[in-house]
Amino acid sequence: MIKLILLAGVLVAGFLLLRGTPSAGHLAFRRLVALMGMAAGVVSILFPALVTSVANLVGVGRGTDLILYVLVLAFLFVTMGMYQRMSALEERCVILARQVALREAQRDQASLPRERIG
Amino acid sequence: MTNFGGRNDDVVVVIPMFNEASVIPDVVRSVRATFPRTICVDDGSTDGSAQLAEAAGAIVVRHPINLGQGAAIQTGIEFALSRSDVGYVVTFDADGQHQVADVVRMVDEARGGQVDVVLGSRFLTGGDEVPPARRVLLRCAVAFTRVTTGLKLTDAHNGLRVLNRRAAVTIRIRLSGMAHASEILEGIAESGLTYREYPVHVLYTDYSRGKGQSGINFVNILFDLMAARFRAVRP
C-alpha cells in the first residue's frame, strides 16, 4: 500500500514539472500544504501512537519509517519547486539585464553622428 | 538611412564577447574590413574588452552582468533587428577561430540560395584540424541533434551562422549558456526554416584552445536542454 502511495507521489512530483507558469492558485496550494504539514507535525509530536497506527494502516512497520518516507517525498517536491522558481527567476533576470543593455546602447547610438548608426 | 557604400550594407555581424581583450581588436578590425556593421555584445567582461572593441570600430552593447554566450547572441540579434534595413545577421566568435572569408561565402550562399539559415560546418570537407577529443564529442552532438530535431547535419555545434531576417526574428534563444547552439537548431527544425550547411575552416590556436569550453560542459548542455523541454512555454 505504501509503495503505491510513494510511487504516486513521485509521479505527481514529476508531473508537476510540466505544469504552467506559477499562479496565485499554485501559491495558495503550496501554502495550504505547508500549513497542513505543520499541523500534521504538531499532531505526530503530541500523539506518537497515532503515527504508528497510520503507518500500520498503509503497511509500514514503524511510525518513524512513515515519517521518513513522507520526508523524502516532501523533499522531492520542495527541491523541484525551488528549481523551477529559480529558473524562472533567472530567465526574468536575463530579460531585465538585456533591456538595460539595449536601452543604453540605443541611447548611445542616438547621440552619435549619423555615419556610425549600426 | 546610412549608406556604407558596399554590397554588405544589410549584414550585421554579432560577436558575443567575454574577456577577449588580447584578440578582439584584431578580430573586429578584420571583420569590419568587409562588414562595417559589427556589434560586439560585451557579456560582463572585466578586462576592458568593451573599450578595445569600441576603439576598433565595433558598436558595443554591454550586459550589466555576465549572462552567458546564448544570452549575448540573443541580445545582439535583437539589437541588429531594431534596424529595419538589416537583412542578415551573422554570429561570429570573438576568439579568432572564424574566418571572415567564410562569412563572405556564407552570406553569398544565403542570398543566392534563398535559404533562411546557413550553418558553418567543419566536417563537410575533412575537418582534420579539429582536435580528436573534440571530434568525438562533436560527432555525439551530431547524433543527438539528429535524434532530437531530425536535422541531418555534419556539425551541430558551430558558432558561425548566417541568419536572414526571417530566421533571426523567428529564433528566440532562451537558454543563456552554451546550450544555445542546440536551441538554435531546435528553433530551425520547429519553425520549418530552410537551412544549408557550408564548409568553414576553424583556426585552432593555443589561445582559442585555452579559451574553449571544457568537454565536460556537454553535461550542462544536455541538462539545460532537457529541463527546458519540461518547463512550460513562457509568454
GROMACS .gro file of C-alpha atoms in nm:
model
  353
    1MET     CA    1   0.000   0.000   0.000
    2ILE     CA    2   0.275   0.241   0.098
    3LYS     CA    3   0.458   0.158  -0.222
    4LEU     CA    4   0.156   0.271  -0.422
    5ILE     CA    5   0.136   0.596  -0.231
    6LEU     CA    6   0.507   0.667  -0.268
    7LEU     CA    7   0.508   0.583  -0.636
    8ALA     CA    8   0.205   0.803  -0.691
    9GLY     CA    9   0.378   1.081  -0.500
   10VAL     CA   10   0.692   1.060  -0.714
   11LEU     CA   11   0.486   1.056  -1.033
   12VAL     CA   12   0.284   1.357  -0.926
   13ALA     CA   13   0.606   1.542  -0.845
   14GLY     CA   14   0.734   1.460  -1.192
   15PHE     CA   15   0.406   1.567  -1.348
   16LEU     CA   16   0.418   1.897  -1.165
   17LEU     CA   17   0.740   1.974  -1.351
   18LEU     CA   18   0.527   2.011  -1.662
   19ARG     CA   19   0.279   2.250  -1.515
   20GLY     CA   20   0.238   2.601  -1.635
   21THR     CA   21   0.365   2.926  -1.501
   22PRO     CA   22   0.316   2.972  -1.127
   23SER     CA   23  -0.014   3.133  -1.046
   24ALA     CA   24  -0.191   3.256  -0.738
   25GLY     CA   25  -0.370   2.920  -0.724
   26HIS     CA   26  -0.039   2.731  -0.715
   27LEU     CA   27   0.094   2.956  -0.442
   28ALA     CA   28  -0.220   2.913  -0.232
   29PHE     CA   29  -0.200   2.537  -0.278
   30ARG     CA   30   0.163   2.532  -0.167
   31ARG     CA   31   0.080   2.739   0.138
   32LEU     CA   32  -0.211   2.517   0.235
   33VAL     CA   33   0.003   2.208   0.203
   34ALA     CA   34   0.270   2.370   0.418
   35LEU     CA   35   0.014   2.456   0.686
   36MET     CA   36  -0.126   2.105   0.678
   37GLY     CA   37   0.226   1.970   0.706
   38MET     CA   38   0.289   2.180   1.015
   39ALA     CA   39  -0.040   2.068   1.168
   40ALA     CA   40   0.048   1.705   1.098
   41GLY     CA   41   0.386   1.764   1.257
   42VAL     CA   42   0.229   1.901   1.573
   43VAL     CA   43  -0.015   1.610   1.594
   44SER     CA   44   0.254   1.349   1.548
   45ILE     CA   45   0.462   1.509   1.824
   46LEU     CA   46   0.169   1.510   2.065
   47PHE     CA   47   0.029   1.169   1.968
   48PRO     CA   48   0.316   0.946   1.850
   49ALA     CA   49   0.099   0.636   1.883
   50LEU     CA   50  -0.128   0.784   1.618
   51VAL     CA   51   0.162   0.793   1.376
   52THR     CA   52   0.230   0.425   1.434
   53SER     CA   53  -0.138   0.344   1.371
   54VAL     CA   54  -0.140   0.534   1.043
   55ALA     CA   55   0.184   0.367   0.947
   56ASN     CA   56   0.042   0.022   1.009
   57LEU     CA   57  -0.262   0.121   0.806
   58VAL     CA   58  -0.055   0.172   0.495
   59GLY     CA   59   0.172  -0.125   0.550
   60VAL     CA   60   0.469   0.036   0.719
   61GLY     CA   61   0.607  -0.121   1.039
   62ARG     CA   62   0.718   0.182   1.235
   63GLY     CA   63   0.586   0.535   1.268
   64THR     CA   64   0.931   0.680   1.223
   65ASP     CA   65   0.970   0.494   0.895
   66LEU     CA   66   0.650   0.654   0.766
   67ILE     CA   67   0.774   0.995   0.867
   68LEU     CA   68   1.096   0.926   0.682
   69TYR     CA   69   0.911   0.830   0.362
   70VAL     CA   70   0.693   1.138   0.383
   71LEU     CA   71   1.001   1.349   0.441
   72VAL     CA   72   1.167   1.210   0.127
   73LEU     CA   73   0.859   1.291  -0.080
   74ALA     CA   74   0.833   1.637   0.070
   75PHE     CA   75   1.199   1.698  -0.006
   76LEU     CA   76   1.142   1.597  -0.368
   77PHE     CA   77   0.854   1.838  -0.410
   78VAL     CA   78   1.031   2.124  -0.240
   79THR     CA   79   1.350   2.080  -0.439
   80MET     CA   80   1.175   2.066  -0.773
   81GLY     CA   81   0.957   2.359  -0.686
   82MET     CA   82   1.259   2.567  -0.592
   83TYR     CA   83   1.446   2.469  -0.906
   84GLN     CA   84   1.152   2.573  -1.121
   85ARG     CA   85   1.111   2.904  -0.947
   86MET     CA   86   1.484   2.971  -0.961
   87SER     CA   87   1.494   2.901  -1.334
   88ALA     CA   88   1.201   3.130  -1.391
   89LEU     CA   89   1.373   3.399  -1.186
   90GLU     CA   90   1.693   3.364  -1.386
   91GLU     CA   91   1.505   3.398  -1.712
   92ARG     CA   92   1.343   3.716  -1.593
   93CYS     CA   93   1.681   3.844  -1.480
   94VAL     CA   94   1.825   3.786  -1.827
   95ILE     CA   95   1.536   3.971  -1.989
   96LEU     CA   96   1.582   4.259  -1.749
   97ALA     CA   97   1.959   4.281  -1.800
   98ARG     CA   98   1.907   4.268  -2.176
   99GLN     CA   99   1.661   4.557  -2.162
  100VAL     CA  100   1.915   4.763  -1.970
  101ALA     CA  101   2.190   4.678  -2.220
  102LEU     CA  102   1.976   4.752  -2.527
  103ARG     CA  103   1.835   5.072  -2.388
  104GLU     CA  104   2.181   5.205  -2.307
  105ALA     CA  105   2.311   5.105  -2.649
  106GLN     CA  106   2.017   5.264  -2.833
  107ARG     CA  107   2.068   5.581  -2.634
  108ASP     CA  108   2.438   5.588  -2.721
  109GLN     CA  109   2.355   5.531  -3.085
  110ALA     CA  110   2.107   5.815  -3.088
  111SER     CA  111   2.372   6.057  -2.972
  112LEU     CA  112   2.627   5.957  -3.237
  113PRO     CA  113   2.681   6.126  -3.572
  114ARG     CA  114   2.473   5.969  -3.849
  115GLU     CA  115   2.756   5.772  -4.014
  116ARG     CA  116   2.801   5.546  -3.716
  117ILE     CA  117   2.448   5.413  -3.688
  118GLY     CA  118   2.485   5.036  -3.689
  119MET     CA  119   1.938   5.600  -4.378
  120THR     CA  120   2.312   5.550  -4.375
  121ASN     CA  121   2.484   5.412  -4.683
  122PHE     CA  122   2.806   5.228  -4.621
  123GLY     CA  123   2.853   5.205  -4.993
  124GLY     CA  124   2.925   4.835  -5.004
  125ARG     CA  125   2.730   4.529  -5.101
  126ASN     CA  126   2.713   4.409  -4.741
  127ASP     CA  127   2.515   4.706  -4.610
  128ASP     CA  128   2.234   4.482  -4.499
  129VAL     CA  129   2.454   4.245  -4.298
  130VAL     CA  130   2.518   4.280  -3.926
  131VAL     CA  131   2.784   4.067  -3.760
  132VAL     CA  132   2.716   3.982  -3.395
  133ILE     CA  133   3.018   3.891  -3.185
  134PRO     CA  134   2.942   3.768  -2.832
  135MET     CA  135   3.239   3.865  -2.621
  136PHE     CA  136   3.367   3.779  -2.277
  137ASN     CA  137   3.718   3.877  -2.172
  138GLU     CA  138   3.887   3.868  -2.511
  139ALA     CA  139   4.100   4.177  -2.470
  140SER     CA  140   4.406   4.031  -2.636
  141VAL     CA  141   4.240   3.928  -2.962
  142ILE     CA  142   3.926   4.138  -3.001
  143PRO     CA  143   4.086   4.443  -3.166
  144ASP     CA  144   4.228   4.230  -3.448
  145VAL     CA  145   3.908   4.029  -3.481
  146VAL     CA  146   3.690   4.339  -3.500
  147ARG     CA  147   3.919   4.509  -3.750
  148SER     CA  148   3.932   4.209  -3.979
  149VAL     CA  149   3.554   4.168  -3.970
  150ARG     CA  150   3.488   4.540  -4.024
  151ALA     CA  151   3.711   4.542  -4.329
  152THR     CA  152   3.431   4.357  -4.507
  153PHE     CA  153   3.131   4.405  -4.279
  154PRO     CA  154   3.128   4.753  -4.132
  155ARG     CA  155   2.820   4.687  -3.925
  156THR     CA  156   2.973   4.488  -3.644
  157ILE     CA  157   2.821   4.453  -3.300
  158CYS     CA  158   3.015   4.320  -3.004
  159VAL     CA  159   2.797   4.213  -2.715
  160ASP     CA  160   3.007   4.251  -2.405
  161ASP     CA  161   2.889   3.989  -2.160
  162GLY     CA  162   3.025   4.149  -1.846
  163SER     CA  163   3.393   4.144  -1.937
  164THR     CA  164   3.634   4.260  -1.670
  165ASP     CA  165   3.944   4.308  -1.884
  166GLY     CA  166   3.845   4.615  -2.083
  167SER     CA  167   3.736   4.419  -2.391
  168ALA     CA  168   3.442   4.654  -2.440
  169GLN     CA  169   3.657   4.966  -2.476
  170LEU     CA  170   3.901   4.786  -2.704
  171ALA     CA  171   3.621   4.661  -2.928
  172GLU     CA  172   3.474   5.009  -2.945
  173ALA     CA  173   3.813   5.160  -3.029
  174ALA     CA  174   3.846   4.908  -3.311
  175GLY     CA  175   3.520   5.037  -3.454
  176ALA     CA  176   3.256   4.795  -3.330
  177ILE     CA  177   2.930   4.901  -3.176
  178VAL     CA  178   2.932   4.761  -2.824
  179VAL     CA  179   2.624   4.653  -2.633
  180ARG     CA  180   2.711   4.593  -2.270
  181HIS     CA  181   2.539   4.340  -2.049
  182PRO     CA  182   2.542   4.480  -1.694
  183ILE     CA  183   2.618   4.130  -1.563
  184ASN     CA  184   2.754   3.812  -1.717
  185LEU     CA  185   2.461   3.621  -1.864
  186GLY     CA  186   2.616   3.362  -2.095
  187GLN     CA  187   2.700   3.331  -2.463
  188GLY     CA  188   2.345   3.237  -2.562
  189ALA     CA  189   2.206   3.548  -2.396
  190ALA     CA  190   2.475   3.762  -2.560
  191ILE     CA  191   2.384   3.633  -2.905
  192GLN     CA  192   2.013   3.694  -2.844
  193THR     CA  193   2.088   4.050  -2.733
  194GLY     CA  194   2.299   4.108  -3.044
  195ILE     CA  195   2.026   3.970  -3.268
  196GLU     CA  196   1.761   4.193  -3.109
  197PHE     CA  197   1.983   4.498  -3.146
  198ALA     CA  198   2.051   4.416  -3.510
  199LEU     CA  199   1.681   4.365  -3.584
  200SER     CA  200   1.597   4.704  -3.434
  201ARG     CA  201   1.731   4.848  -3.760
  202SER     CA  202   1.476   4.788  -4.033
  203ASP     CA  203   1.736   4.777  -4.311
  204VAL     CA  204   1.911   4.471  -4.169
  205GLY     CA  205   1.860   4.167  -4.388
  206TYR     CA  206   2.115   3.923  -4.247
  207VAL     CA  207   2.260   3.857  -3.904
  208VAL     CA  208   2.587   3.668  -3.870
  209THR     CA  209   2.706   3.507  -3.546
  210PHE     CA  210   3.085   3.512  -3.522
  211ASP     CA  211   3.318   3.405  -3.241
  212ALA     CA  212   3.536   3.660  -3.065
  213ASP     CA  213   3.842   3.440  -3.021
  214GLY     CA  214   3.974   3.450  -3.376
  215GLN     CA  215   3.873   3.098  -3.470
  216HIS     CA  216   3.642   3.202  -3.751
  217GLN     CA  217   3.745   3.332  -4.091
  218VAL     CA  218   3.587   3.638  -4.247
  219ALA     CA  219   3.634   3.482  -4.590
  220ASP     CA  220   3.399   3.202  -4.485
  221VAL     CA  221   3.139   3.457  -4.378
  222VAL     CA  222   3.154   3.625  -4.718
  223ARG     CA  223   3.087   3.298  -4.892
  224MET     CA  224   2.812   3.201  -4.648
  225VAL     CA  225   2.634   3.533  -4.692
  226ASP     CA  226   2.651   3.493  -5.068
  227GLU     CA  227   2.509   3.145  -5.025
  228ALA     CA  228   2.223   3.282  -4.816
  229ARG     CA  229   2.146   3.549  -5.073
  230GLY     CA  230   2.173   3.335  -5.381
  231GLY     CA  231   2.048   3.010  -5.239
  232GLN     CA  232   1.742   3.172  -5.088
  233VAL     CA  233   1.783   2.986  -4.761
  234ASP     CA  234   1.689   3.121  -4.420
  235VAL     CA  235   1.995   2.988  -4.239
  236VAL     CA  236   2.345   2.897  -4.348
  237LEU     CA  237   2.532   2.688  -4.091
  238GLY     CA  238   2.908   2.660  -4.088
  239SER     CA  239   3.046   2.307  -4.079
  240ARG     CA  240   3.397   2.188  -4.011
  241PHE     CA  241   3.319   1.844  -4.141
  242LEU     CA  242   3.183   1.893  -4.489
  243THR     CA  243   3.536   1.878  -4.628
  244GLY     CA  244   3.754   1.680  -4.389
  245GLY     CA  245   3.782   1.852  -4.055
  246ASP     CA  246   4.133   1.730  -3.983
  247GLU     CA  247   4.219   2.045  -3.794
  248VAL     CA  248   3.971   1.958  -3.519
  249PRO     CA  249   4.140   1.802  -3.214
  250PRO     CA  250   4.046   1.431  -3.183
  251ALA     CA  251   3.876   1.454  -2.843
  252ARG     CA  252   3.665   1.739  -2.969
  253ARG     CA  253   3.578   1.547  -3.282
  254VAL     CA  254   3.433   1.263  -3.076
  255LEU     CA  255   3.215   1.498  -2.875
  256LEU     CA  256   3.102   1.680  -3.188
  257ARG     CA  257   3.007   1.353  -3.353
  258CYS     CA  258   2.790   1.276  -3.049
  259ALA     CA  259   2.636   1.621  -3.080
  260VAL     CA  260   2.551   1.549  -3.443
  261ALA     CA  261   2.383   1.221  -3.349
  262PHE     CA  262   2.198   1.389  -3.063
  263THR     CA  263   2.073   1.665  -3.293
  264ARG     CA  264   1.957   1.414  -3.549
  265VAL     CA  265   1.754   1.229  -3.286
  266THR     CA  266   1.605   1.531  -3.113
  267THR     CA  267   1.541   1.764  -3.407
  268GLY     CA  268   1.555   1.547  -3.715
  269LEU     CA  269   1.813   1.778  -3.871
  270LYS     CA  270   2.082   1.590  -4.059
  271LEU     CA  271   2.393   1.798  -4.005
  272THR     CA  272   2.763   1.728  -4.013
  273ASP     CA  273   2.845   1.990  -3.749
  274ALA     CA  274   2.587   2.058  -3.478
  275HIS     CA  275   2.793   2.292  -3.264
  276ASN     CA  276   2.942   2.560  -3.486
  277GLY     CA  277   2.926   2.924  -3.383
  278LEU     CA  278   2.947   3.057  -3.738
  279ARG     CA  279   2.599   3.110  -3.881
  280VAL     CA  280   2.418   3.339  -4.118
  281LEU     CA  281   2.052   3.406  -4.042
  282ASN     CA  282   1.826   3.602  -4.271
  283ARG     CA  283   1.586   3.845  -4.111
  284ARG     CA  284   1.304   3.592  -4.102
  285ALA     CA  285   1.521   3.339  -3.920
  286ALA     CA  286   1.659   3.599  -3.679
  287VAL     CA  287   1.307   3.710  -3.590
  288THR     CA  288   1.180   3.354  -3.552
  289ILE     CA  289   1.457   3.211  -3.341
  290ARG     CA  290   1.443   3.312  -2.978
  291ILE     CA  291   1.729   3.195  -2.760
  292ARG     CA  292   1.611   3.138  -2.406
  293LEU     CA  293   1.896   2.921  -2.282
  294SER     CA  294   2.167   3.161  -2.180
  295GLY     CA  295   2.456   2.918  -2.155
  296MET     CA  296   2.625   2.706  -2.420
  297ALA     CA  297   2.306   2.511  -2.494
  298HIS     CA  298   2.205   2.794  -2.729
  299ALA     CA  299   2.371   2.616  -3.021
  300SER     CA  300   2.129   2.325  -2.986
  301GLU     CA  301   1.843   2.560  -2.910
  302ILE     CA  302   1.901   2.744  -3.239
  303LEU     CA  303   1.887   2.415  -3.425
  304GLU     CA  304   1.568   2.319  -3.244
  305GLY     CA  305   1.425   2.653  -3.345
  306ILE     CA  306   1.513   2.591  -3.708
  307ALA     CA  307   1.351   2.248  -3.702
  308GLU     CA  308   1.036   2.363  -3.522
  309SER     CA  309   0.970   2.665  -3.742
  310GLY     CA  310   1.048   2.489  -4.066
  311LEU     CA  311   1.319   2.738  -4.162
  312THR     CA  312   1.521   2.640  -4.466
  313TYR     CA  313   1.887   2.577  -4.395
  314ARG     CA  314   2.205   2.468  -4.561
  315GLU     CA  315   2.549   2.377  -4.433
  316TYR     CA  316   2.859   2.539  -4.574
  317PRO     CA  317   3.221   2.432  -4.528
  318VAL     CA  318   3.424   2.656  -4.298
  319HIS     CA  319   3.775   2.644  -4.166
  320VAL     CA  320   3.825   2.694  -3.793
  321LEU     CA  321   4.162   2.815  -3.677
  322TYR     CA  322   4.264   2.641  -3.356
  323THR     CA  323   4.527   2.850  -3.184
  324ASP     CA  324   4.670   2.793  -2.838
  325TYR     CA  325   4.470   3.094  -2.727
  326SER     CA  326   4.138   2.969  -2.859
  327ARG     CA  327   4.204   2.618  -2.735
  328GLY     CA  328   4.269   2.755  -2.388
  329LYS     CA  329   3.951   2.956  -2.401
  330GLY     CA  330   3.732   2.681  -2.542
  331GLN     CA  331   3.470   2.521  -2.326
  332SER     CA  332   3.581   2.209  -2.143
  333GLY     CA  333   3.441   1.885  -2.280
  334ILE     CA  334   3.255   1.807  -1.960
  335ASN     CA  335   3.028   2.102  -2.028
  336PHE     CA  336   2.817   1.880  -2.251
  337VAL     CA  337   2.659   1.757  -1.925
  338ASN     CA  338   2.534   2.107  -1.857
  339ILE     CA  339   2.414   2.150  -2.212
  340LEU     CA  340   2.215   1.825  -2.200
  341PHE     CA  341   2.067   1.916  -1.864
  342ASP     CA  342   1.965   2.264  -1.984
  343LEU     CA  343   1.801   2.119  -2.295
  344MET     CA  344   1.610   1.853  -2.103
  345ALA     CA  345   1.498   2.095  -1.834
  346ALA     CA  346   1.382   2.341  -2.100
  347ARG     CA  347   1.166   2.074  -2.256
  348PHE     CA  348   0.988   2.026  -1.925
  349ARG     CA  349   0.937   2.390  -1.843
  350ALA     CA  350   0.618   2.537  -1.979
  351VAL     CA  351   0.634   2.793  -2.258
  352ARG     CA  352   0.656   3.139  -2.115
  353PRO     CA  353   0.472   3.427  -2.271
   0.00000   0.00000   0.00000
